[in-house]
Short mmCIF file of C-alpha atoms in Angstrom, two decimals:
data_model
loop_
_atom_site.label_atom_id
_atom_site.label_comp_id
_atom_site.label_asym_id
_atom_site.label_seq_id
_atom_site.Cartn_x
_atom_site.Cartn_y
_atom_site.Cartn_z
CA MET D 820 -105.75 -29.79 -13.90
CA LYS D 821 -106.36 -28.85 -10.60
CA THR D 822 -105.39 -25.97 -8.67
CA LEU D 823 -105.51 -23.69 -5.77
CA THR D 824 -108.55 -21.54 -5.27
CA GLU D 825 -108.26 -18.17 -3.86
CA GLU D 826 -110.70 -18.73 -1.37
CA ALA D 827 -108.26 -22.17 -0.54
CA VAL D 828 -105.47 -20.30 -0.14
CA ASP D 829 -106.98 -17.70 2.33
CA ARG D 830 -108.05 -20.99 4.14
CA ALA D 831 -104.75 -22.14 4.75
CA GLU D 832 -103.83 -18.41 5.97
CA ASP D 833 -105.92 -18.40 8.70
CA PHE D 834 -105.04 -21.51 9.60
CA VAL D 835 -101.68 -21.57 9.91
CA TRP D 836 -102.60 -17.91 12.06
CA ARG D 837 -104.58 -19.97 13.92
CA THR D 838 -103.06 -23.12 15.01
CA ALA D 839 -99.07 -22.82 13.78
CA ARG D 840 -96.12 -22.22 16.23
CA ILE D 841 -94.62 -18.73 16.22
CA LEU D 842 -91.86 -20.23 14.18
CA ASP D 843 -94.28 -21.20 10.97
CA ARG D 844 -96.51 -18.12 11.36
CA ARG D 845 -93.61 -16.18 10.82
CA ARG D 846 -91.96 -18.23 8.21
CA TYR D 847 -95.77 -17.90 6.44
CA ASP D 848 -95.31 -14.27 6.20
CA LEU D 849 -91.19 -14.55 5.30
CA LEU D 850 -92.86 -17.10 2.44
CA PHE D 851 -96.36 -15.40 1.07
CA HIS D 852 -95.74 -12.10 1.96
CA ASP D 853 -92.44 -10.64 1.69
CA GLY D 854 -92.28 -10.36 5.59
CA PRO D 855 -88.93 -9.56 7.28
CA ALA D 856 -86.81 -12.52 8.32
CA GLU D 857 -85.45 -10.94 11.37
CA PRO D 858 -88.29 -12.51 12.92
CA VAL D 859 -88.07 -15.74 12.21
CA LEU D 860 -84.50 -15.76 13.07
CA ALA D 861 -85.48 -14.69 16.21
CA ALA D 862 -88.23 -17.68 16.91
CA LEU D 863 -85.29 -20.03 14.93
CA ALA D 864 -82.91 -18.80 17.56
CA ALA D 865 -85.22 -19.99 20.69
CA TYR D 866 -84.33 -23.66 19.50
CA ARG D 867 -80.75 -23.04 19.26
CA ASN D 868 -77.93 -24.96 21.55
CA PRO D 869 -74.68 -23.55 22.65
CA ASP D 870 -73.02 -26.62 20.58
CA GLY D 871 -74.38 -25.10 17.32
CA GLY D 872 -76.79 -27.56 16.84
CA TYR D 873 -80.68 -27.35 17.64
CA GLY D 874 -82.98 -29.15 19.50
CA ASN D 875 -85.63 -28.52 21.33
CA ALA D 876 -88.50 -30.19 19.59
CA LEU D 877 -87.76 -27.80 16.54
CA GLU D 878 -88.23 -31.31 14.88
CA PRO D 879 -91.87 -31.99 16.61
CA ASP D 880 -90.48 -35.97 16.76
CA GLY D 881 -87.65 -34.97 18.85
CA ARG D 882 -88.72 -33.50 22.21
CA GLY D 883 -85.44 -33.58 24.15
CA PRO D 884 -83.47 -30.75 24.59
CA GLY D 885 -80.06 -31.64 22.78
CA SER D 886 -78.82 -30.85 19.61
CA GLN D 887 -79.89 -33.22 16.92
CA PRO D 888 -78.68 -34.20 12.96
CA VAL D 889 -82.60 -34.01 11.41
CA THR D 890 -83.47 -31.12 13.71
CA THR D 891 -80.66 -29.32 12.86
CA LEU D 892 -81.46 -29.80 9.55
CA THR D 893 -84.84 -28.12 9.94
CA ALA D 894 -83.28 -25.31 11.36
CA LEU D 895 -81.05 -24.91 7.66
CA HIS D 896 -83.84 -25.13 5.66
CA VAL D 897 -85.14 -22.11 7.67
CA LEU D 898 -81.76 -20.43 7.66
CA HIS D 899 -82.15 -20.47 4.06
CA GLU D 900 -85.41 -19.31 3.65
CA ALA D 901 -84.71 -16.10 5.56
CA SER D 902 -81.22 -15.91 3.86
CA ALA D 903 -79.38 -16.42 6.54
CA ALA D 904 -75.60 -17.95 7.25
CA PRO D 905 -75.57 -21.20 9.06
CA ASP D 906 -73.04 -20.23 11.25
CA GLY D 907 -71.84 -22.78 14.44
CA VAL D 908 -73.53 -25.61 12.38
CA VAL D 909 -70.52 -27.43 10.77
CA GLU D 910 -68.52 -27.27 13.78
CA TYR D 911 -71.34 -29.12 15.88
CA LEU D 912 -71.66 -31.78 13.08
CA GLU D 913 -68.36 -31.88 12.92
CA SER D 914 -68.55 -32.65 16.64
CA ILE D 915 -71.01 -35.89 16.39
CA THR D 916 -69.51 -37.28 13.57
CA ALA D 917 -68.74 -40.86 13.80
CA GLU D 918 -65.21 -42.64 12.85
CA ASP D 919 -66.92 -44.21 9.09
CA GLY D 920 -67.48 -39.78 8.30
CA GLY D 921 -71.13 -39.88 8.36
CA VAL D 922 -73.86 -38.52 11.70
CA PRO D 923 -76.18 -40.61 13.04
CA PHE D 924 -80.02 -40.73 12.43
CA VAL D 925 -80.25 -40.42 16.07
CA HIS D 926 -78.14 -39.06 18.81
CA PRO D 927 -77.93 -40.75 21.61
CA ASN D 928 -78.78 -37.31 24.03
CA ILE D 929 -81.74 -37.66 23.61
CA ARG D 930 -82.01 -41.19 25.11
CA ASP D 931 -83.81 -40.53 28.16
CA TYR D 932 -86.34 -37.70 26.30
CA PRO D 933 -89.68 -38.82 24.66
CA ARG D 934 -89.65 -39.18 21.47
CA ALA D 935 -90.96 -40.72 18.69
CA PRO D 936 -91.21 -44.91 18.57
CA TRP D 937 -89.23 -44.59 14.86
CA TRP D 938 -86.34 -42.17 16.58
CA GLN D 939 -84.10 -45.31 17.86
CA VAL D 940 -81.11 -44.69 19.42
CA SER D 941 -78.50 -46.98 17.49
CA ASP D 942 -76.44 -49.79 20.30
CA THR D 943 -73.63 -48.76 17.72
CA TYR D 944 -72.52 -45.34 16.95
CA GLU D 945 -72.45 -44.89 13.04
CA GLY D 946 -72.81 -42.65 10.07
CA SER D 947 -76.47 -42.86 8.36
CA LEU D 948 -76.79 -41.72 5.20
CA LEU D 949 -80.45 -40.31 5.85
CA PRO D 950 -79.00 -37.02 7.92
CA THR D 951 -75.71 -36.99 6.16
CA ALA D 952 -77.15 -36.41 3.00
CA ASN D 953 -79.32 -33.83 3.33
CA LEU D 954 -77.02 -31.72 5.80
CA ILE D 955 -74.82 -31.72 3.32
CA GLY D 956 -77.35 -30.78 0.69
CA ALA D 957 -78.33 -28.19 2.37
CA LEU D 958 -74.73 -26.96 3.20
CA TRP D 959 -73.88 -27.21 -0.23
CA GLN D 960 -77.08 -25.03 -0.80
CA ALA D 961 -76.59 -22.00 1.52
CA GLY D 962 -73.14 -22.19 -0.19
CA VAL D 963 -70.58 -23.62 3.00
CA THR D 964 -67.50 -24.67 2.51
CA HIS D 965 -65.26 -26.62 4.90
CA PRO D 966 -63.31 -30.00 4.95
CA TRP D 967 -65.68 -31.35 6.49
CA ILE D 968 -68.37 -30.88 4.20
CA ASP D 969 -65.88 -33.01 1.47
CA SER D 970 -65.17 -35.39 3.78
CA ALA D 971 -68.84 -36.58 4.59
CA ALA D 972 -69.64 -35.87 1.38
CA ASP D 973 -67.25 -38.48 0.37
CA PHE D 974 -69.16 -40.44 2.56
CA CYS D 975 -72.28 -39.91 0.99
CA TRP D 976 -70.80 -40.28 -2.50
CA THR D 977 -69.81 -43.89 -1.24
CA ARG D 978 -72.85 -44.70 0.21
CA ILE D 979 -75.21 -43.78 -2.49
CA GLU D 980 -73.62 -45.04 -5.36
CA ALA D 981 -73.50 -48.63 -3.63
CA LEU D 982 -76.64 -48.61 -3.08
CA THR D 983 -78.42 -51.99 -3.83
CA THR D 984 -81.74 -51.11 -2.12
CA THR D 985 -83.35 -48.71 0.02
CA HIS D 986 -86.35 -46.64 1.40
CA PRO D 987 -88.49 -43.83 0.84
CA TYR D 988 -86.60 -41.60 2.90
CA GLU D 989 -83.09 -42.33 2.66
CA ALA D 990 -84.66 -41.82 -1.05
CA LEU D 991 -85.31 -38.30 -0.02
CA GLY D 992 -82.49 -37.90 1.36
CA CYS D 993 -80.08 -38.87 -2.03
CA VAL D 994 -82.66 -36.28 -3.69
CA GLY D 995 -81.85 -33.63 -1.19
CA PHE D 996 -78.01 -34.54 -1.82
CA LEU D 997 -77.89 -34.30 -5.39
CA ASP D 998 -80.00 -31.99 -6.41
CA ASN D 999 -77.38 -29.43 -4.36
CA ALA D 1000 -74.47 -31.21 -5.55
CA PRO D 1001 -71.76 -29.06 -7.53
CA ASP D 1002 -70.83 -32.29 -9.42
CA ARG D 1003 -73.09 -32.39 -11.71
CA SER D 1004 -72.79 -35.16 -14.26
CA ARG D 1005 -72.23 -37.59 -11.62
CA ALA D 1006 -75.17 -35.90 -9.07
CA GLU D 1007 -77.37 -36.78 -12.51
CA GLU D 1008 -75.86 -40.21 -13.13
CA SER D 1009 -76.64 -41.38 -9.13
CA ALA D 1010 -80.13 -39.67 -9.32
CA ALA D 1011 -80.79 -41.79 -12.48
CA ARG D 1012 -79.78 -44.93 -10.37
CA VAL D 1013 -81.46 -44.14 -7.65
CA GLY D 1014 -84.54 -42.64 -9.56
CA ARG D 1015 -84.99 -46.58 -10.85
CA LEU D 1016 -84.51 -48.21 -7.84
CA VAL D 1017 -87.03 -46.28 -6.19
CA ARG D 1018 -89.70 -47.38 -9.42
CA ASP D 1019 -88.39 -50.94 -9.68
CA ASN D 1020 -89.01 -51.65 -6.12
CA GLY D 1021 -92.44 -49.63 -5.60
CA LEU D 1022 -91.14 -46.68 -3.22
CA VAL D 1023 -93.32 -44.31 -4.43
CA ARG D 1024 -97.18 -43.82 -4.25
CA ILE D 1025 -98.82 -43.24 -7.54
CA GLY D 1026 -102.92 -44.72 -7.39
CA ALA D 1027 -102.40 -47.36 -5.46
CA ASP D 1028 -99.10 -49.10 -6.33
CA GLY D 1029 -96.60 -49.02 -4.47
CA THR D 1030 -94.82 -51.17 -2.51
CA VAL D 1031 -94.24 -51.00 1.48
CA PRO D 1032 -90.37 -51.62 2.84
CA GLU D 1033 -90.22 -53.90 6.18
CA GLY D 1034 -91.12 -51.37 9.22
CA TYR D 1035 -92.54 -48.95 7.11
CA ASN D 1036 -97.00 -47.56 7.34
CA PRO D 1037 -98.37 -47.64 3.94
CA ALA D 1038 -98.95 -43.99 4.33
CA GLU D 1039 -95.04 -42.88 4.11
CA LEU D 1040 -94.31 -43.68 0.74
CA HIS D 1041 -93.60 -40.66 -0.76
CA ALA D 1042 -95.76 -39.37 -3.93
CA PRO D 1043 -93.89 -37.95 -6.97
CA HIS D 1044 -94.54 -34.43 -5.67
CA GLU D 1045 -92.74 -35.29 -2.69
CA TYR D 1046 -89.23 -36.44 -4.58
CA ALA D 1047 -89.98 -33.55 -6.70
CA SER D 1048 -90.75 -30.72 -5.02
CA THR D 1049 -89.15 -28.10 -7.46
CA PRO D 1050 -89.58 -28.99 -11.34
CA ALA D 1051 -85.89 -28.10 -11.46
CA SER D 1052 -85.30 -31.40 -9.33
CA LEU D 1053 -83.43 -34.25 -10.82
CA ALA D 1054 -86.22 -36.69 -9.06
CA ARG D 1055 -88.25 -34.61 -11.89
CA ALA D 1056 -87.11 -37.10 -14.23
CA TRP D 1057 -88.50 -39.83 -12.40
CA PHE D 1058 -91.67 -39.48 -13.46
CA THR D 1059 -94.08 -38.57 -16.27
CA ASP D 1060 -95.29 -35.53 -16.88
CA ALA D 1061 -99.05 -37.55 -16.03
CA GLU D 1062 -98.06 -39.25 -12.74
CA LEU D 1063 -96.59 -35.83 -11.45
CA SER D 1064 -99.87 -33.78 -12.48
CA ALA D 1065 -101.87 -36.42 -10.77
CA SER D 1066 -99.80 -35.97 -7.89
CA LEU D 1067 -100.01 -32.52 -8.03
CA ASP D 1068 -103.62 -32.46 -7.96
CA ASP D 1069 -103.78 -35.39 -5.13
CA LEU D 1070 -102.06 -32.38 -3.13
CA VAL D 1071 -105.17 -30.14 -3.58
CA ASP D 1072 -107.40 -32.28 -2.68
CA ALA D 1073 -105.77 -33.45 0.27
CA GLN D 1074 -106.86 -30.32 2.16
CA HIS D 1075 -108.71 -30.17 4.80
CA ASP D 1076 -111.22 -28.26 5.77
CA ASP D 1077 -110.11 -26.63 8.29
CA GLY D 1078 -107.52 -24.89 5.86
CA GLY D 1079 -104.83 -26.96 6.18
CA TRP D 1080 -102.60 -29.87 5.52
CA ARG D 1081 -101.46 -32.77 7.37
CA VAL D 1082 -98.32 -35.53 7.38
CA ARG D 1083 -98.90 -38.99 6.96
CA TRP D 1084 -97.37 -40.12 9.57
CA GLU D 1085 -98.97 -41.08 13.17
CA SER D 1086 -99.22 -38.15 15.68
CA TRP D 1087 -97.51 -40.66 18.47
CA THR D 1088 -98.48 -37.29 21.12
CA PRO D 1089 -100.69 -34.38 20.61
CA ALA D 1090 -98.48 -31.82 20.16
CA THR D 1091 -97.17 -33.50 17.27
CA GLU D 1092 -100.47 -33.27 15.35
CA TYR D 1093 -100.08 -29.40 15.12
CA GLU D 1094 -96.78 -28.39 15.33
CA TRP D 1095 -96.49 -30.54 12.12
CA ALA D 1096 -99.43 -29.45 10.25
CA GLY D 1097 -98.35 -25.78 10.21
CA TRP D 1098 -94.70 -27.18 9.05
CA PHE D 1099 -96.58 -29.24 6.51
CA THR D 1100 -99.23 -26.53 5.54
CA ILE D 1101 -96.55 -24.06 4.48
CA GLU D 1102 -94.64 -26.91 2.63
CA SER D 1103 -97.39 -27.98 0.89
CA LEU D 1104 -98.18 -24.43 -0.40
CA ARG D 1105 -94.66 -23.91 -1.72
CA THR D 1106 -94.83 -26.48 -3.49
CA LEU D 1107 -98.02 -25.99 -5.20
CA LYS D 1108 -96.61 -22.73 -5.87
CA ALA D 1109 -93.12 -24.25 -7.26
CA TYR D 1110 -95.45 -26.17 -10.10
CA ASP D 1111 -97.81 -23.06 -10.60
CA ARG D 1112 -100.79 -24.59 -9.09
CA TRP D 1113 -102.02 -21.18 -7.44
#
């Protein structure tokens, strides 16, 4: 079993101070040095819009100023870290909900702004399971109750329970939803079924194995530790102890010489490599800490 050495942790911290956005520098201080939450929230506020959502490249792949569902999801994670209520977020999400009850993956307001090639604006305005499930899971985790959440959760349950195929990002969104669903027996049953889809279709990177879904880069297959980022995740049951241990070993080994971790997907513009790297370095450290690897 591989663990991070004290020297490796020091290099990771140095990487964050040298390269990360101010938001991630302040998150690092909060998460690993018991720093105050107020500077985190002050940094996050710069990305917020009057509609209650978040934009402005908080999620590095969407460079437009307007609020976006997945960008707002990023904000929810930061708010949870800082033990802050997500005021106004539900109202924003309600305002962009499609007729089917879900929110779109990409909102059309980014059409005229730079964005990653995979941020495609759909020709039709409809809900997507990927962001909607993630958002509902994060709102449940925050303890928020609202009629919109109940309605959007119904959209997610219907979509999840009807899945016959999926892709890595959608499956990961299902995990975020199911890990926080109040109905634990229903969540456990659905998680087992999603896990079978992931395993049976090779949507996980275990050694050299894995079937790459059409339109995805081989590097985008998630590893076991990414599906089960904590031991408490329902996705933990999808993998053997040996598979998860090897996955965590790989995560330890993935630290770069400069101390940081990098995302595996394409950096389509120079700024995104290090914007993502600061975030991903913190997430890698959190996962390794959750599994007592440092």
